[in-house]
mmCIF file of C-alpha atoms in Angstrom:
data_model
loop_
_atom_site.group_PDB
_atom_site.id
_atom_site.type_symbol
_atom_site.label_atom_id
_atom_site.label_comp_id
_atom_site.label_asym_id
_atom_site.label_seq_id
_atom_site.Cartn_x
_atom_site.Cartn_y
_atom_site.Cartn_z
ATOM 1 C CA MET Y 1 -0.016 0.022 -0.027
ATOM 2 C CA ASN Y 2 1.677 3.025 -1.255
ATOM 3 C CA PRO Y 3 1.501 5.805 -0.724
ATOM 4 C CA VAL Y 4 -0.591 6.286 2.467
ATOM 5 C CA THR Y 5 -3.603 8.572 1.954
ATOM 6 C CA ARG Y 6 -6.387 8.464 4.632
ATOM 7 C CA GLN Y 7 -8.743 11.216 5.384
ATOM 8 C CA ASP Y 8 -11.840 12.223 7.365
ATOM 9 C CA ALA Y 9 -13.721 15.401 7.748
ATOM 10 C CA ARG Y 10 -11.082 17.351 9.187
ATOM 11 C CA LEU Y 11 -7.760 15.439 9.096
ATOM 12 C CA ALA Y 12 -5.661 13.468 6.778
ATOM 13 C CA LEU Y 13 -2.776 11.127 6.966
ATOM 14 C CA ARG Y 14 -0.136 11.303 4.316
ATOM 15 C CA GLU Y 15 3.446 10.307 3.464
ATOM 16 C CA LEU Y 16 6.135 12.525 4.956
ATOM 17 C CA THR Y 17 8.569 14.491 2.749
ATOM 18 C CA VAL Y 18 11.913 16.218 3.246
ATOM 19 C CA ASP Y 19 9.868 19.598 3.658
ATOM 20 C CA ASP Y 20 8.220 18.406 6.755
ATOM 21 C CA VAL Y 21 11.157 18.493 9.091
ATOM 22 C CA ASP Y 22 10.395 21.895 10.703
ATOM 23 C CA ALA Y 23 6.666 20.857 11.040
ATOM 24 C CA VAL Y 24 7.663 17.445 12.777
ATOM 25 C CA HIS Y 25 10.173 19.307 14.917
ATOM 26 C CA ALA Y 26 7.472 21.652 16.182
ATOM 27 C CA ILE Y 27 6.137 18.508 17.756
ATOM 28 C CA TYR Y 28 8.997 16.228 18.490
ATOM 29 C CA GLY Y 29 11.230 19.330 19.558
ATOM 30 C CA SER Y 30 8.510 20.382 22.227
ATOM 31 C CA PRO Y 31 8.908 19.797 25.809
ATOM 32 C CA GLU Y 32 5.154 20.098 26.176
ATOM 33 C CA ALA Y 33 4.374 17.646 23.292
ATOM 34 C CA THR Y 34 7.031 14.839 24.371
ATOM 35 C CA GLU Y 35 6.256 15.152 27.888
ATOM 36 C CA HIS Y 36 4.409 11.836 28.130
ATOM 37 C CA LEU Y 37 6.329 10.271 25.155
ATOM 38 C CA SER Y 38 8.993 7.569 25.617
ATOM 39 C CA PHE Y 39 11.587 10.188 24.696
ATOM 40 C CA THR Y 40 12.834 13.746 25.575
ATOM 41 C CA PRO Y 41 12.505 16.411 22.952
ATOM 42 C CA ARG Y 42 14.441 15.891 19.908
ATOM 43 C CA SER Y 43 16.840 18.189 17.974
ATOM 44 C CA ARG Y 44 16.168 19.309 14.462
ATOM 45 C CA GLU Y 45 18.904 17.094 13.213
ATOM 46 C CA GLU Y 46 17.427 14.210 15.061
ATOM 47 C CA VAL Y 47 14.009 15.039 13.786
ATOM 48 C CA GLY Y 48 15.608 15.259 10.199
ATOM 49 C CA GLY Y 49 16.762 11.545 10.732
ATOM 50 C CA ILE Y 50 13.427 10.394 11.679
ATOM 51 C CA VAL Y 51 11.765 11.965 8.613
ATOM 52 C CA THR Y 52 14.461 10.511 6.394
ATOM 53 C CA ARG Y 53 13.736 6.850 7.909
ATOM 54 C CA ALA Y 54 10.034 7.413 7.288
ATOM 55 C CA ILE Y 55 10.663 8.308 3.706
ATOM 56 C CA ALA Y 56 12.914 5.305 3.290
ATOM 57 C CA SER Y 57 10.296 2.894 5.161
ATOM 58 C CA ALA Y 58 7.460 4.056 2.559
ATOM 59 C CA SER Y 59 9.534 2.540 -0.215
ATOM 60 C CA LYS Y 60 10.416 -0.835 1.490
ATOM 61 C CA THR Y 61 8.640 -4.013 -0.019
ATOM 62 C CA PRO Y 62 7.167 -5.543 2.164
ATOM 63 C CA ARG Y 63 6.512 -2.249 4.082
ATOM 64 C CA ASP Y 64 6.588 -3.009 7.833
ATOM 65 C CA GLU Y 65 6.129 0.595 9.180
ATOM 66 C CA PHE Y 66 3.814 3.496 8.351
ATOM 67 C CA ALA Y 67 5.298 6.658 9.582
ATOM 68 C CA VAL Y 68 3.135 9.486 8.542
ATOM 69 C CA GLY Y 69 1.912 13.065 8.712
ATOM 70 C CA VAL Y 70 -1.325 14.059 10.336
ATOM 71 C CA VAL Y 71 -2.486 17.055 8.411
ATOM 72 C CA GLU Y 72 -5.207 19.474 8.943
ATOM 73 C CA ARG Y 73 -7.328 19.449 5.792
ATOM 74 C CA ASP Y 74 -8.661 23.118 5.970
ATOM 75 C CA SER Y 75 -5.212 24.475 6.442
ATOM 76 C CA GLY Y 76 -3.150 21.900 4.887
ATOM 77 C CA GLN Y 77 -0.828 22.195 7.871
ATOM 78 C CA LEU Y 78 1.043 19.061 9.274
ATOM 79 C CA ILE Y 79 0.052 19.112 12.960
ATOM 80 C CA GLY Y 80 0.985 15.678 13.811
ATOM 81 C CA PHE Y 81 3.197 12.661 13.544
ATOM 82 C CA ALA Y 82 1.533 9.086 13.497
ATOM 83 C CA ARG Y 83 3.019 5.654 13.087
ATOM 84 C CA LEU Y 84 1.701 2.117 12.694
ATOM 85 C CA ALA Y 85 4.354 -0.493 12.932
ATOM 86 C CA LEU Y 86 3.816 -4.323 12.081
ATOM 87 C CA ASP Y 87 4.741 -6.780 14.798
ATOM 88 C CA PRO Y 88 7.546 -8.915 13.426
ATOM 89 C CA HIS Y 89 6.593 -11.713 15.655
ATOM 90 C CA GLN Y 90 2.947 -11.766 15.211
ATOM 91 C CA GLN Y 91 1.235 -11.972 11.880
ATOM 92 C CA LYS Y 92 -1.598 -9.479 11.076
ATOM 93 C CA ALA Y 93 -0.819 -7.330 14.267
ATOM 94 C CA ALA Y 94 0.652 -3.992 14.708
ATOM 95 C CA THR Y 95 1.385 -1.148 17.173
ATOM 96 C CA ILE Y 96 0.237 2.472 16.845
ATOM 97 C CA GLY Y 97 1.422 5.815 18.189
ATOM 98 C CA PHE Y 98 0.914 9.462 17.471
ATOM 99 C CA ALA Y 99 1.861 13.068 18.620
ATOM 100 C CA LEU Y 100 0.163 16.256 17.944
ATOM 101 C CA ARG Y 101 1.303 19.880 18.017
ATOM 102 C CA PRO Y 102 0.176 21.085 21.415
ATOM 103 C CA ASP Y 103 -1.668 24.318 19.855
ATOM 104 C CA THR Y 104 -4.019 21.646 18.270
ATOM 105 C CA TRP Y 105 -4.964 19.821 21.398
ATOM 106 C CA GLY Y 106 -8.457 19.680 22.994
ATOM 107 C CA VAL Y 107 -10.592 19.621 19.662
ATOM 108 C CA GLY Y 108 -10.840 15.803 19.095
ATOM 109 C CA TYR Y 109 -7.928 15.523 16.626
ATOM 110 C CA GLY Y 110 -6.364 12.468 18.830
ATOM 111 C CA ARG Y 111 -9.505 10.465 18.565
ATOM 112 C CA GLU Y 112 -9.531 11.301 14.837
ATOM 113 C CA THR Y 113 -5.891 10.392 14.397
ATOM 114 C CA VAL Y 114 -6.542 7.060 16.118
ATOM 115 C CA HIS Y 115 -9.620 6.415 13.758
ATOM 116 C CA LEU Y 116 -7.645 7.189 10.811
ATOM 117 C CA LEU Y 117 -4.744 4.680 11.921
ATOM 118 C CA LEU Y 118 -7.253 2.057 12.503
ATOM 119 C CA ALA Y 119 -8.871 2.467 9.222
ATOM 120 C CA LEU Y 120 -5.469 2.092 7.755
ATOM 121 C CA ALA Y 121 -4.928 -1.020 9.781
ATOM 122 C CA PHE Y 122 -8.099 -2.885 9.271
ATOM 123 C CA GLU Y 123 -9.339 -1.608 6.007
ATOM 124 C CA GLY Y 124 -6.228 -0.757 4.322
ATOM 125 C CA LEU Y 125 -3.818 -3.445 5.439
ATOM 126 C CA ASP Y 126 -6.361 -6.200 6.539
ATOM 127 C CA LEU Y 127 -4.834 -6.573 9.987
ATOM 128 C CA HIS Y 128 -6.180 -8.499 12.973
ATOM 129 C CA ARG Y 129 -5.088 -6.730 16.030
ATOM 130 C CA ILE Y 130 -3.804 -3.308 16.943
ATOM 131 C CA TRP Y 131 -2.402 -2.168 20.228
ATOM 132 C CA ALA Y 132 -1.110 1.195 21.806
ATOM 133 C CA ALA Y 133 0.645 2.272 24.933
ATOM 134 C CA ARG Y 134 0.406 5.572 26.733
ATOM 135 C CA SER Y 135 2.124 7.059 29.789
ATOM 136 C CA PRO Y 136 -0.188 6.747 33.021
ATOM 137 C CA LEU Y 137 -0.291 10.486 33.374
ATOM 138 C CA ASN Y 138 -1.256 11.097 29.745
ATOM 139 C CA THR Y 139 -5.218 11.265 30.433
ATOM 140 C CA ALA Y 140 -5.744 12.901 27.099
ATOM 141 C CA SER Y 141 -4.337 10.023 25.205
ATOM 142 C CA ALA Y 142 -6.482 7.589 27.281
ATOM 143 C CA LYS Y 143 -9.592 9.467 26.337
ATOM 144 C CA ALA Y 144 -8.477 9.564 22.710
ATOM 145 C CA LEU Y 145 -7.825 5.779 22.505
ATOM 146 C CA LEU Y 146 -10.978 4.898 24.223
ATOM 147 C CA ALA Y 147 -13.011 7.099 22.303
ATOM 148 C CA ALA Y 148 -11.766 5.659 19.105
ATOM 149 C CA GLY Y 149 -13.002 2.173 20.259
ATOM 150 C CA MET Y 150 -9.861 0.703 21.968
ATOM 151 C CA THR Y 151 -9.946 -1.222 25.160
ATOM 152 C CA GLU Y 152 -7.763 -0.682 27.916
ATOM 153 C CA GLU Y 153 -5.982 -3.991 28.325
ATOM 154 C CA GLY Y 154 -3.556 -3.637 31.301
ATOM 155 C CA ARG Y 155 -0.223 -2.041 32.702
ATOM 156 C CA ILE Y 156 3.233 -2.859 31.781
ATOM 157 C CA ARG Y 157 5.319 -1.972 34.685
ATOM 158 C CA GLY Y 158 8.668 -0.469 34.574
ATOM 159 C CA HIS Y 159 8.278 -0.388 30.605
ATOM 160 C CA VAL Y 160 10.130 2.832 29.501
ATOM 161 C CA PHE Y 161 13.324 4.335 30.725
ATOM 162 C CA VAL Y 162 12.907 7.955 30.121
ATOM 163 C CA ARG Y 163 14.067 11.242 32.115
ATOM 164 C CA GLY Y 164 16.207 9.152 34.421
ATOM 165 C CA ALA Y 165 13.450 6.776 35.715
ATOM 166 C CA TRP Y 166 11.544 3.815 34.679
ATOM 167 C CA ARG Y 167 7.927 4.629 33.703
ATOM 168 C CA ASP Y 168 4.956 2.278 33.332
ATOM 169 C CA SER Y 169 2.697 1.961 30.180
ATOM 170 C CA ILE Y 170 -1.010 1.569 30.007
ATOM 171 C CA THR Y 171 -1.834 -0.640 27.103
ATOM 172 C CA TYR Y 172 -5.054 -0.616 24.794
ATOM 173 C CA GLY Y 173 -6.051 -2.931 22.138
ATOM 174 C CA ILE Y 174 -8.678 -3.542 19.370
ATOM 175 C CA LEU Y 175 -9.646 -6.414 17.233
ATOM 176 C CA ARG Y 176 -10.777 -6.437 13.706
ATOM 177 C CA GLU Y 177 -14.160 -7.712 14.642
ATOM 178 C CA GLU Y 178 -14.409 -4.836 17.220
ATOM 179 C CA TRP Y 179 -13.789 -2.088 14.611
ATOM 180 C CA GLU Y 180 -16.364 0.074 13.603
ATOM 181 C CA ARG Y 181 -15.813 2.568 10.834
ATOM 182 C CA PRO Y 182 -16.559 6.096 11.924
ATOM 183 C CA THR Y 183 -19.521 7.818 10.255
ATOM 184 C CA ALA Y 184 -18.190 11.310 10.890
#
């Protein structure tokens, strides 16, 4: 499936280009946006490497990673970074994650981004199971994952070492038969 193009009423997922480094850096370089992620803010150079790897992964056959931009349809601005990675040990399964620019928080874009990722997974890639993880303190992510139809499955203790300490992760999952395509 190349290239990725998924859209709903307000957002679209699209492949990244070299011109997206600054927009992705506005997210991955932001202390606020990365507060609950598994890494600290990235430099522009590090983000350039992330975008370069995303572009390279888009041309792999078979493709095992879909690292894409989240674009606001009205403005055309890249406001987020989303990722779906196939599980190398479990056929028809993948993990998803996303981060949005802080000035776009609080308007439902998290839920919509998860819906678009699930549509890619179930409709575009014919997968069986998708899972995601969040920081226990990231309640906005919890709301977005649940609103998108995912189910909280549990806690992985001491899962991520970040900011000098081990942090738990709360996990969510959804199966193909549970997926309902959003009507919005």
